Coordinates of N, CA and C in Angstrom, one line a residue:
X2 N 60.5 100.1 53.0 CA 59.0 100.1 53.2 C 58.5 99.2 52.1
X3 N 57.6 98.3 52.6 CA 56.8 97.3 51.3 C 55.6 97.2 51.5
X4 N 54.9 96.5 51.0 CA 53.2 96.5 50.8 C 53.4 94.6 51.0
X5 N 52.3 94.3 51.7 CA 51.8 92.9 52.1 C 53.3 91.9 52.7
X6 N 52.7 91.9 53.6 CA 53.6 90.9 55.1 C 54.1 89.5 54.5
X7 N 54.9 89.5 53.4 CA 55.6 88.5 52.7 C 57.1 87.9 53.4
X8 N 57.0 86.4 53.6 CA 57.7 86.1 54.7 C 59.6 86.3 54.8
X9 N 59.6 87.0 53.3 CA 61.2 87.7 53.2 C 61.1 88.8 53.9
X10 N 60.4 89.6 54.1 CA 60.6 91.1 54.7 C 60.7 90.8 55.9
X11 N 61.4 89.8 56.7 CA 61.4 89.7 58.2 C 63.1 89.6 57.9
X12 N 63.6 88.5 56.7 CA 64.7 87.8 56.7 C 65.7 88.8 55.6
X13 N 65.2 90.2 55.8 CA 66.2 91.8 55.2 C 66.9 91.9 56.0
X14 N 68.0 92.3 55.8 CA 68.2 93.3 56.5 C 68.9 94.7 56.7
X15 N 68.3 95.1 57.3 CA 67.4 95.1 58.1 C 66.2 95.0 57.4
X16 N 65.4 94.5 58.9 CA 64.0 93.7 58.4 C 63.4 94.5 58.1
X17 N 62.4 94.4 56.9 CA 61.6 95.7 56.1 C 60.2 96.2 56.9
X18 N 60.0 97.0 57.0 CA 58.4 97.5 57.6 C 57.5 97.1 56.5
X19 N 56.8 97.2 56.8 CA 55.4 96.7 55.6 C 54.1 97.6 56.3
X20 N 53.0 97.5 54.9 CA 51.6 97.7 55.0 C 51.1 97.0 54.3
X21 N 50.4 96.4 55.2 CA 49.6 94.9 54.6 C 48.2 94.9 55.1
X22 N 47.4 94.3 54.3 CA 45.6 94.6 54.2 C 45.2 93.1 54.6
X23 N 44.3 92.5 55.7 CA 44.4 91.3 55.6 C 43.2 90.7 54.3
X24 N 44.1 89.6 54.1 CA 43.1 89.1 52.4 C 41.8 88.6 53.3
X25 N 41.9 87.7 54.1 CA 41.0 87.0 54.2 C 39.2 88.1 54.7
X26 N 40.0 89.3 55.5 CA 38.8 90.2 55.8 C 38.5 90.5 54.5
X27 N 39.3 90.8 53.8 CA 38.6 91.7 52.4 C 37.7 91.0 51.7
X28 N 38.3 89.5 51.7 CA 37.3 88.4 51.3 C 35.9 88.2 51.5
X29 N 35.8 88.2 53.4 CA 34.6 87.7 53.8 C 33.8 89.5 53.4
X30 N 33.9 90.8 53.4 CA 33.3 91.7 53.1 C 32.8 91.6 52.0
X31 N 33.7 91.5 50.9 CA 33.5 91.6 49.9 C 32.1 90.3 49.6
X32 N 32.2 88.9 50.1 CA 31.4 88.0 50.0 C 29.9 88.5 50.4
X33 N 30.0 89.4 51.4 CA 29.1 89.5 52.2 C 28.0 90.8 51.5
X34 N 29.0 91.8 51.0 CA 28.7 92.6 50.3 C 28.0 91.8 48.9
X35 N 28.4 91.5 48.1 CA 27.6 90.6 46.8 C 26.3 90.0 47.1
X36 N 26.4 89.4 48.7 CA 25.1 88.2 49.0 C 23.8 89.7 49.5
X37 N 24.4 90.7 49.8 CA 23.8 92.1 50.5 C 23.1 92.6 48.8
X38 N 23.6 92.9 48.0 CA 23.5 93.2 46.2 C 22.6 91.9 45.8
X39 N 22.8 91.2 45.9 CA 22.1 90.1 45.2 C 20.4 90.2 46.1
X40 N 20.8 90.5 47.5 CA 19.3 90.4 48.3 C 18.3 92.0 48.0
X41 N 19.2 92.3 48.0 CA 18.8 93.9 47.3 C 19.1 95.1 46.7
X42 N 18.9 94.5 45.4 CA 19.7 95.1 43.8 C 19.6 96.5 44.2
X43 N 18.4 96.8 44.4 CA 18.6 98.6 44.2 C 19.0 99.1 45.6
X44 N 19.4 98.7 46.3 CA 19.3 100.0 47.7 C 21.0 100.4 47.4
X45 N 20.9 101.9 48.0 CA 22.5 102.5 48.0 C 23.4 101.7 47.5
X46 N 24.9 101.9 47.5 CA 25.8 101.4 47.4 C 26.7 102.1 48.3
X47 N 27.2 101.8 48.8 CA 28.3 102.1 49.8 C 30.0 102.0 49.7
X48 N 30.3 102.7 50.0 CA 32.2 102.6 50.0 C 32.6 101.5 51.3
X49 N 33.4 100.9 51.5 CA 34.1 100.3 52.0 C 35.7 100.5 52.5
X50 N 36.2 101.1 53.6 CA 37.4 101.4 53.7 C 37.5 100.1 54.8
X51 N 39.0 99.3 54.3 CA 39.5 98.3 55.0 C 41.1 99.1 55.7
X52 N 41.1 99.6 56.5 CA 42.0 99.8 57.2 C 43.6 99.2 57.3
X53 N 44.5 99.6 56.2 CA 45.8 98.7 56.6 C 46.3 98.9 58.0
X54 N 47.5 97.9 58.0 CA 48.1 97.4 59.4 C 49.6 98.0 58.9
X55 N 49.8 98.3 59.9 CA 51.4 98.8 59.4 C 52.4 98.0 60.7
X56 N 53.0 97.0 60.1 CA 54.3 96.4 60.7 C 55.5 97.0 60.8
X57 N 56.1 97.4 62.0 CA 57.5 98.5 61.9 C 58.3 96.9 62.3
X58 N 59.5 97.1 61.6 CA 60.1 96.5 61.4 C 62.0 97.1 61.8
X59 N 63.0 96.5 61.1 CA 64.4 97.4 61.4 C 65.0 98.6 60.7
X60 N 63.5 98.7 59.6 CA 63.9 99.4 58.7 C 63.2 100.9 58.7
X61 N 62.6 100.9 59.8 CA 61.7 102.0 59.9 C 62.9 102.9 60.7

């Protein structure tokens, strides 16, 4: 088992399962979230759960 879909964990073997978070979503949230704070400093703050992906692989 490994953490983020790095393109050795296919070429294991057996091939590793992974849980990987996509960067790019976390990105655009997180961007979105700052421009959300910047428009209005004081309202709540909020948690943000980004959901991992779980790849089964040959090693599961």
């Amino acid at each position: 088992m490994g953490f983020g879909d790095e393109p050795q964990a296919e070429l294991t073997d057996p091939p590793l399962t992974v849980v990987t978070s996509s960067a790019r979503e976390i990105g655009r949230v997180a961007a979105e979230r700052i421009l959300q704070r910047l428009a209005q400093p004081d309202a709540v703050r909020q948690n943000v759960i980004m959901p991992p992906q779980l790849i089964i692989r040959g090693s599961a």
